[in-house]
PDB file of C-alpha atoms in Angstrom:
ATOM      1  CA  MET A 639    -117.908-138.710 -50.249  1.00 79.00           C
ATOM      2  CA  PRO A 640    -118.651-135.476 -51.320  1.00 85.00           C
ATOM      3  CA  HIS A 641    -117.192-137.207 -54.923  1.00 88.00           C
ATOM      4  CA  LEU A 642    -119.248-139.936 -55.237  1.00 89.00           C
ATOM      5  CA  GLU A 643    -122.479-137.959 -54.448  1.00 89.00           C
ATOM      6  CA  GLN A 644    -121.613-135.723 -57.597  1.00 89.00           C
ATOM      7  CA  GLY A 645    -120.292-139.116 -59.596  1.00 91.00           C
ATOM      8  CA  ARG A 646    -117.162-137.787 -59.454  1.00 92.00           C
ATOM      9  CA  PHE A 647    -115.814-141.575 -60.053  1.00 96.00           C
ATOM     10  CA  ALA A 648    -112.268-141.020 -60.938  1.00 95.00           C
ATOM     11  CA  GLU A 649    -111.547-137.723 -58.728  1.00 95.00           C
ATOM     12  CA  ALA A 650    -112.145-140.622 -56.466  1.00 96.00           C
ATOM     13  CA  ARG A 651    -110.756-143.531 -56.713  1.00 96.00           C
ATOM     14  CA  PRO A 652    -107.821-141.904 -55.613  1.00 96.00           C
ATOM     15  CA  PHE A 653    -109.199-141.564 -52.339  1.00 96.00           C
ATOM     16  CA  LEU A 654    -110.706-145.291 -51.669  1.00 97.00           C
ATOM     17  CA  GLU A 655    -107.682-146.966 -53.064  1.00 97.00           C
ATOM     18  CA  LYS A 656    -105.888-145.562 -50.204  1.00 97.00           C
ATOM     19  CA  ALA A 657    -109.065-146.427 -47.844  1.00 96.00           C
ATOM     20  CA  CYS A 658    -109.162-149.621 -48.459  1.00 96.00           C
ATOM     21  CA  ALA A 659    -104.986-150.074 -48.329  1.00 96.00           C
ATOM     22  CA  ALA A 660    -105.573-148.868 -44.600  1.00 96.00           C
ATOM     23  CA  ARG A 661    -108.023-151.803 -44.546  1.00 91.00           C
ATOM     24  CA  GLU A 662    -110.752-148.611 -43.731  1.00 91.00           C
ATOM     25  CA  ALA A 663    -114.096-149.297 -43.143  1.00 84.00           C
ATOM     26  CA  ASN A 664    -115.847-149.684 -46.163  1.00 94.00           C
ATOM     27  CA  GLY A 665    -113.429-148.128 -48.455  1.00 95.00           C
ATOM     28  CA  CYS A 666    -112.507-151.772 -50.484  1.00 97.00           C
ATOM     29  CA  TYR A 667    -116.203-151.718 -50.779  1.00 97.00           C
ATOM     30  CA  LEU A 668    -116.765-147.974 -52.140  1.00 97.00           C
ATOM     31  CA  LEU A 669    -114.023-148.695 -54.420  1.00 98.00           C
ATOM     32  CA  GLY A 670    -114.945-151.272 -55.374  1.00 97.00           C
ATOM     33  CA  ARG A 671    -118.654-150.225 -56.496  1.00 97.00           C
ATOM     34  CA  THR A 672    -116.271-147.144 -57.562  1.00 98.00           C
ATOM     35  CA  LEU A 673    -114.695-148.782 -60.969  1.00 98.00           C
ATOM     36  CA  PHE A 674    -117.425-150.134 -61.353  1.00 98.00           C
ATOM     37  CA  SER A 675    -119.232-147.509 -62.117  1.00 97.00           C
ATOM     38  CA  LEU A 676    -115.651-146.855 -64.015  1.00 98.00           C
ATOM     39  CA  ASP A 677    -116.896-149.693 -66.674  1.00 97.00           C
ATOM     40  CA  GLN A 678    -113.562-150.788 -65.033  1.00 98.00           C
ATOM     41  CA  TYR A 679    -115.199-154.472 -64.240  1.00 98.00           C
ATOM     42  CA  ASP A 680    -112.327-156.838 -63.757  1.00 97.00           C
ATOM     43  CA  ALA A 681    -110.899-154.096 -61.458  1.00 98.00           C
ATOM     44  CA  ALA A 682    -113.942-154.524 -59.774  1.00 98.00           C
ATOM     45  CA  LEU A 683    -114.057-158.259 -59.410  1.00 98.00           C
ATOM     46  CA  LYS A 684    -110.642-158.396 -57.393  1.00 97.00           C
ATOM     47  CA  VAL A 685    -112.030-155.777 -55.220  1.00 97.00           C
ATOM     48  CA  LEU A 686    -114.829-156.391 -54.368  1.00 98.00           C
ATOM     49  CA  SER A 687    -114.594-160.691 -54.739  1.00 97.00           C
ATOM     50  CA  PRO A 688    -113.082-160.990 -51.481  1.00 96.00           C
ATOM     51  CA  LEU A 689    -115.254-158.936 -49.745  1.00 96.00           C
ATOM     52  CA  ALA A 690    -118.190-162.007 -50.116  1.00 94.00           C
ATOM     53  CA  VAL A 691    -116.674-163.520 -47.515  1.00 93.00           C
ATOM     54  CA  THR A 692    -115.123-160.919 -44.571  1.00 93.00           C
ATOM     55  CA  ASP A 693    -117.547-158.035 -45.778  1.00 94.00           C
ATOM     56  CA  ARG A 694    -119.901-156.661 -42.485  1.00 92.00           C
ATOM     57  CA  ASP A 695    -123.312-156.778 -44.262  1.00 95.00           C
ATOM     58  CA  PRO A 696    -121.882-159.852 -47.767  1.00 96.00           C
ATOM     59  CA  TRP A 697    -125.309-159.537 -49.124  1.00 97.00           C
ATOM     60  CA  ARG A 698    -124.126-156.219 -50.612  1.00 98.00           C
ATOM     61  CA  VAL A 699    -120.781-157.140 -51.813  1.00 98.00           C
ATOM     62  CA  HIS A 700    -122.819-160.016 -53.062  1.00 98.00           C
ATOM     63  CA  ASP A 701    -125.637-157.821 -54.668  1.00 98.00           C
ATOM     64  CA  ALA A 702    -122.718-155.373 -56.519  1.00 98.00           C
ATOM     65  CA  LEU A 703    -121.192-158.622 -57.746  1.00 98.00           C
ATOM     66  CA  GLY A 704    -123.929-160.093 -59.323  1.00 98.00           C
ATOM     67  CA  SER A 705    -124.052-156.325 -60.973  1.00 98.00           C
ATOM     68  CA  VAL A 706    -120.703-156.792 -62.786  1.00 98.00           C
ATOM     69  CA  TYR A 707    -121.218-160.015 -64.051  1.00 98.00           C
ATOM     70  CA  GLU A 708    -124.132-158.531 -65.766  1.00 98.00           C
ATOM     71  CA  ALA A 709    -122.293-156.494 -67.240  1.00 98.00           C
ATOM     72  CA  LEU A 710    -119.533-158.396 -68.292  1.00 98.00           C
ATOM     73  CA  ARG A 711    -122.434-160.899 -69.465  1.00 98.00           C
ATOM     74  CA  ARG A 712    -122.095-163.398 -67.298  1.00 98.00           C
ATOM     75  CA  PRO A 713    -125.934-164.391 -66.109  1.00 98.00           C
ATOM     76  CA  VAL A 714    -124.941-167.787 -63.981  1.00 98.00           C
ATOM     77  CA  GLU A 715    -122.268-166.269 -62.307  1.00 98.00           C
ATOM     78  CA  ALA A 716    -124.762-162.909 -62.180  1.00 98.00           C
ATOM     79  CA  GLU A 717    -127.577-164.957 -61.006  1.00 98.00           C
ATOM     80  CA  ARG A 718    -125.704-167.042 -57.718  1.00 98.00           C
ATOM     81  CA  HIS A 719    -124.717-163.523 -56.527  1.00 98.00           C
ATOM     82  CA  PHE A 720    -127.693-162.190 -56.908  1.00 98.00           C
ATOM     83  CA  ARG A 721    -129.939-165.352 -54.875  1.00 98.00           C
ATOM     84  CA  GLU A 722    -126.962-164.705 -52.225  1.00 98.00           C
ATOM     85  CA  SER A 723    -127.935-161.021 -52.105  1.00 98.00           C
ATOM     86  CA  VAL A 724    -131.589-161.364 -51.626  1.00 98.00           C
ATOM     87  CA  GLN A 725    -131.182-164.293 -49.629  1.00 98.00           C
ATOM     88  CA  GLY A 726    -128.749-162.703 -47.255  1.00 97.00           C
ATOM     89  CA  ASN A 727    -130.173-159.558 -47.495  1.00 97.00           C
ATOM     90  CA  ARG A 728    -133.666-161.201 -45.278  1.00 96.00           C
ATOM     91  CA  ASP A 729    -135.560-157.646 -47.149  1.00 96.00           C
ATOM     92  CA  ARG A 730    -134.480-155.827 -45.041  1.00 97.00           C
ATOM     93  CA  SER A 731    -134.493-153.268 -47.558  1.00 97.00           C
ATOM     94  CA  PRO A 732    -135.077-153.552 -51.915  1.00 98.00           C
ATOM     95  CA  GLU A 733    -132.453-153.510 -53.638  1.00 97.00           C
ATOM     96  CA  PRO A 734    -131.457-156.747 -53.815  1.00 98.00           C
ATOM     97  CA  ARG A 735    -134.776-158.352 -55.150  1.00 98.00           C
ATOM     98  CA  TYR A 736    -134.895-154.745 -57.525  1.00 98.00           C
ATOM     99  CA  HIS A 737    -131.429-155.503 -58.893  1.00 98.00           C
ATOM    100  CA  PHE A 738    -132.994-159.195 -59.649  1.00 98.00           C
ATOM    101  CA  GLY A 739    -135.667-158.277 -60.222  1.00 98.00           C
ATOM    102  CA  ARG A 740    -134.030-156.285 -63.165  1.00 98.00           C
ATOM    103  CA  PHE A 741    -131.794-158.659 -64.350  1.00 98.00           C
ATOM    104  CA  LEU A 742    -134.872-161.168 -64.589  1.00 98.00           C
ATOM    105  CA  MET A 743    -136.084-158.812 -67.274  1.00 98.00           C
ATOM    106  CA  ARG A 744    -133.646-158.142 -68.701  1.00 98.00           C
ATOM    107  CA  GLU A 745    -132.436-162.020 -69.691  1.00 98.00           C
ATOM    108  CA  GLY A 746    -136.238-162.576 -70.465  1.00 98.00           C
ATOM    109  CA  ARG A 747    -137.843-164.364 -67.715  1.00 98.00           C
ATOM    110  CA  ALA A 748    -140.479-162.113 -66.563  1.00 98.00           C
ATOM    111  CA  VAL A 749    -142.651-164.298 -64.618  1.00 98.00           C
ATOM    112  CA  GLU A 750    -139.595-165.292 -62.296  1.00 98.00           C
ATOM    113  CA  ALA A 751    -138.869-162.252 -62.483  1.00 98.00           C
ATOM    114  CA  ALA A 752    -142.623-161.469 -60.642  1.00 98.00           C
ATOM    115  CA  GLY A 753    -141.869-164.269 -58.430  1.00 98.00           C
ATOM    116  CA  ILE A 754    -138.610-161.770 -57.238  1.00 98.00           C
ATOM    117  CA  LEU A 755    -139.886-158.385 -57.448  1.00 98.00           C
ATOM    118  CA  ALA A 756    -143.799-158.779 -55.760  1.00 98.00           C
ATOM    119  CA  PRO A 757    -142.906-159.321 -52.132  1.00 98.00           C
ATOM    120  CA  ALA A 758    -140.209-156.668 -52.307  1.00 98.00           C
ATOM    121  CA  ALA A 759    -143.078-154.314 -54.089  1.00 98.00           C
ATOM    122  CA  ASN A 760    -145.442-155.462 -50.220  1.00 98.00           C
ATOM    123  CA  LEU A 761    -142.768-155.314 -47.945  1.00 98.00           C
ATOM    124  CA  PHE A 762    -141.874-151.801 -49.240  1.00 98.00           C
ATOM    125  CA  PRO A 763    -144.628-149.902 -50.864  1.00 98.00           C
ATOM    126  CA  ARG A 764    -143.211-147.246 -51.947  1.00 97.00           C
ATOM    127  CA  TYR A 765    -140.621-147.873 -53.923  1.00 98.00           C
ATOM    128  CA  GLU A 766    -141.275-147.031 -57.220  1.00 98.00           C
ATOM    129  CA  LEU A 767    -138.686-149.127 -58.374  1.00 98.00           C
ATOM    130  CA  VAL A 768    -139.202-151.928 -57.780  1.00 98.00           C
ATOM    131  CA  ARG A 769    -143.688-151.203 -58.788  1.00 98.00           C
ATOM    132  CA  PHE A 770    -142.087-150.081 -61.531  1.00 98.00           C
ATOM    133  CA  GLU A 771    -140.022-153.221 -62.305  1.00 98.00           C
ATOM    134  CA  LEU A 772    -143.266-155.395 -61.668  1.00 98.00           C
ATOM    135  CA  GLY A 773    -145.977-154.016 -63.681  1.00 98.00           C
ATOM    136  CA  ARG A 774    -143.234-154.710 -66.752  1.00 98.00           C
ATOM    137  CA  ALA A 775    -143.360-157.976 -65.545  1.00 98.00           C
ATOM    138  CA  TYR A 776    -147.262-158.550 -65.636  1.00 98.00           C
ATOM    139  CA  TYR A 777    -147.731-157.106 -68.638  1.00 98.00           C
ATOM    140  CA  GLN A 778    -145.147-159.197 -70.378  1.00 97.00           C
ATOM    141  CA  THR A 779    -147.170-161.825 -68.536  1.00 97.00           C
ATOM    142  CA  ASN A 780    -150.074-160.686 -70.031  1.00 96.00           C
ATOM    143  CA  ARG A 781    -151.508-159.735 -66.340  1.00 97.00           C
ATOM    144  CA  PHE A 782    -153.044-156.143 -67.340  1.00 97.00           C
ATOM    145  CA  ASP A 783    -155.054-155.610 -64.342  1.00 96.00           C
ATOM    146  CA  ASP A 784    -152.313-156.797 -62.171  1.00 98.00           C
ATOM    147  CA  ALA A 785    -149.641-154.393 -64.234  1.00 98.00           C
ATOM    148  CA  GLN A 786    -151.652-151.402 -64.257  1.00 97.00           C
ATOM    149  CA  THR A 787    -151.916-151.437 -60.504  1.00 97.00           C
ATOM    150  CA  GLU A 788    -148.146-151.560 -59.573  1.00 98.00           C
ATOM    151  CA  LEU A 789    -146.921-149.206 -62.586  1.00 98.00           C
ATOM    152  CA  ALA A 790    -149.914-146.564 -61.365  1.00 98.00           C
ATOM    153  CA  ALA A 791    -147.394-147.329 -58.092  1.00 98.00           C
ATOM    154  CA  ALA A 792    -144.888-145.236 -59.329  1.00 98.00           C
ATOM    155  CA  PRO A 793    -146.389-142.100 -60.526  1.00 96.00           C
ATOM    156  CA  SER A 794    -143.111-140.300 -60.081  1.00 97.00           C
ATOM    157  CA  LEU A 795    -141.183-142.591 -63.370  1.00 97.00           C
ATOM    158  CA  GLU A 796    -142.207-141.460 -66.751  1.00 98.00           C
ATOM    159  CA  GLU A 797    -141.683-144.504 -67.501  1.00 97.00           C
ATOM    160  CA  ALA A 798    -144.358-146.308 -65.702  1.00 98.00           C
ATOM    161  CA  ARG A 799    -146.072-143.729 -66.749  1.00 97.00           C
ATOM    162  CA  ARG A 800    -146.071-144.068 -70.263  1.00 97.00           C
ATOM    163  CA  LEU A 801    -146.193-147.934 -69.721  1.00 97.00           C
ATOM    164  CA  PHE A 802    -149.148-147.218 -67.556  1.00 97.00           C
ATOM    165  CA  GLU A 803    -151.199-145.482 -69.911  1.00 96.00           C
ATOM    166  CA  LYS A 804    -149.710-148.034 -73.738  1.00 96.00           C
ATOM    167  CA  VAL A 805    -151.882-151.327 -70.986  1.00 96.00           C
ATOM    168  CA  ARG A 806    -155.098-148.475 -70.403  1.00 94.00           C
ATOM    169  CA  ARG A 807    -155.003-147.920 -74.303  1.00 94.00           C
ATOM    170  CA  GLN A 808    -154.197-151.419 -75.209  1.00 92.00           C
ATOM    171  CA  ARG A 809    -156.985-152.120 -73.172  1.00 88.00           C
ATOM    172  CA  GLY A 810    -159.372-149.621 -73.623  1.00 84.00           C
ATOM    173  CA  LYS A 811    -159.945-148.111 -70.361  1.00 69.00           C
TER     174      LYS A 811
END
């Protein structure tokens, strides 16, 4: 865990491989996430895919698989897994909606992204990453008042402050 906490994924890998082989709790999930962080997407798929039906929280595995498929530029599979993650999580945490919304934004689907992100912004108003992505979605769909509201709710994110100022300048306010 100290290696993971410090972002030293290559050093964590051998320990996680042993933990996964020993079927320790979270061992395979953390190994799959680590392989993803090391850009070893095929290996991550091999580890994560079976967990989608056996993990204690399958939504988190679907979330991870969505990210892997997005990195592999396989958007159909990525979207399917992100949707399953949102559904399985049942809004207990904001991350699945954030990841799915960010994916939709990258796919150029801002209207859909806003629909995914808005519930998370309401349920988790202090989660600034969701507020930023929702602000971006609103900006891209010309909902400038809503964009400013969401971007203002993410003051610690430099990107949000820059986009907020851009909207303000464009609107002359």
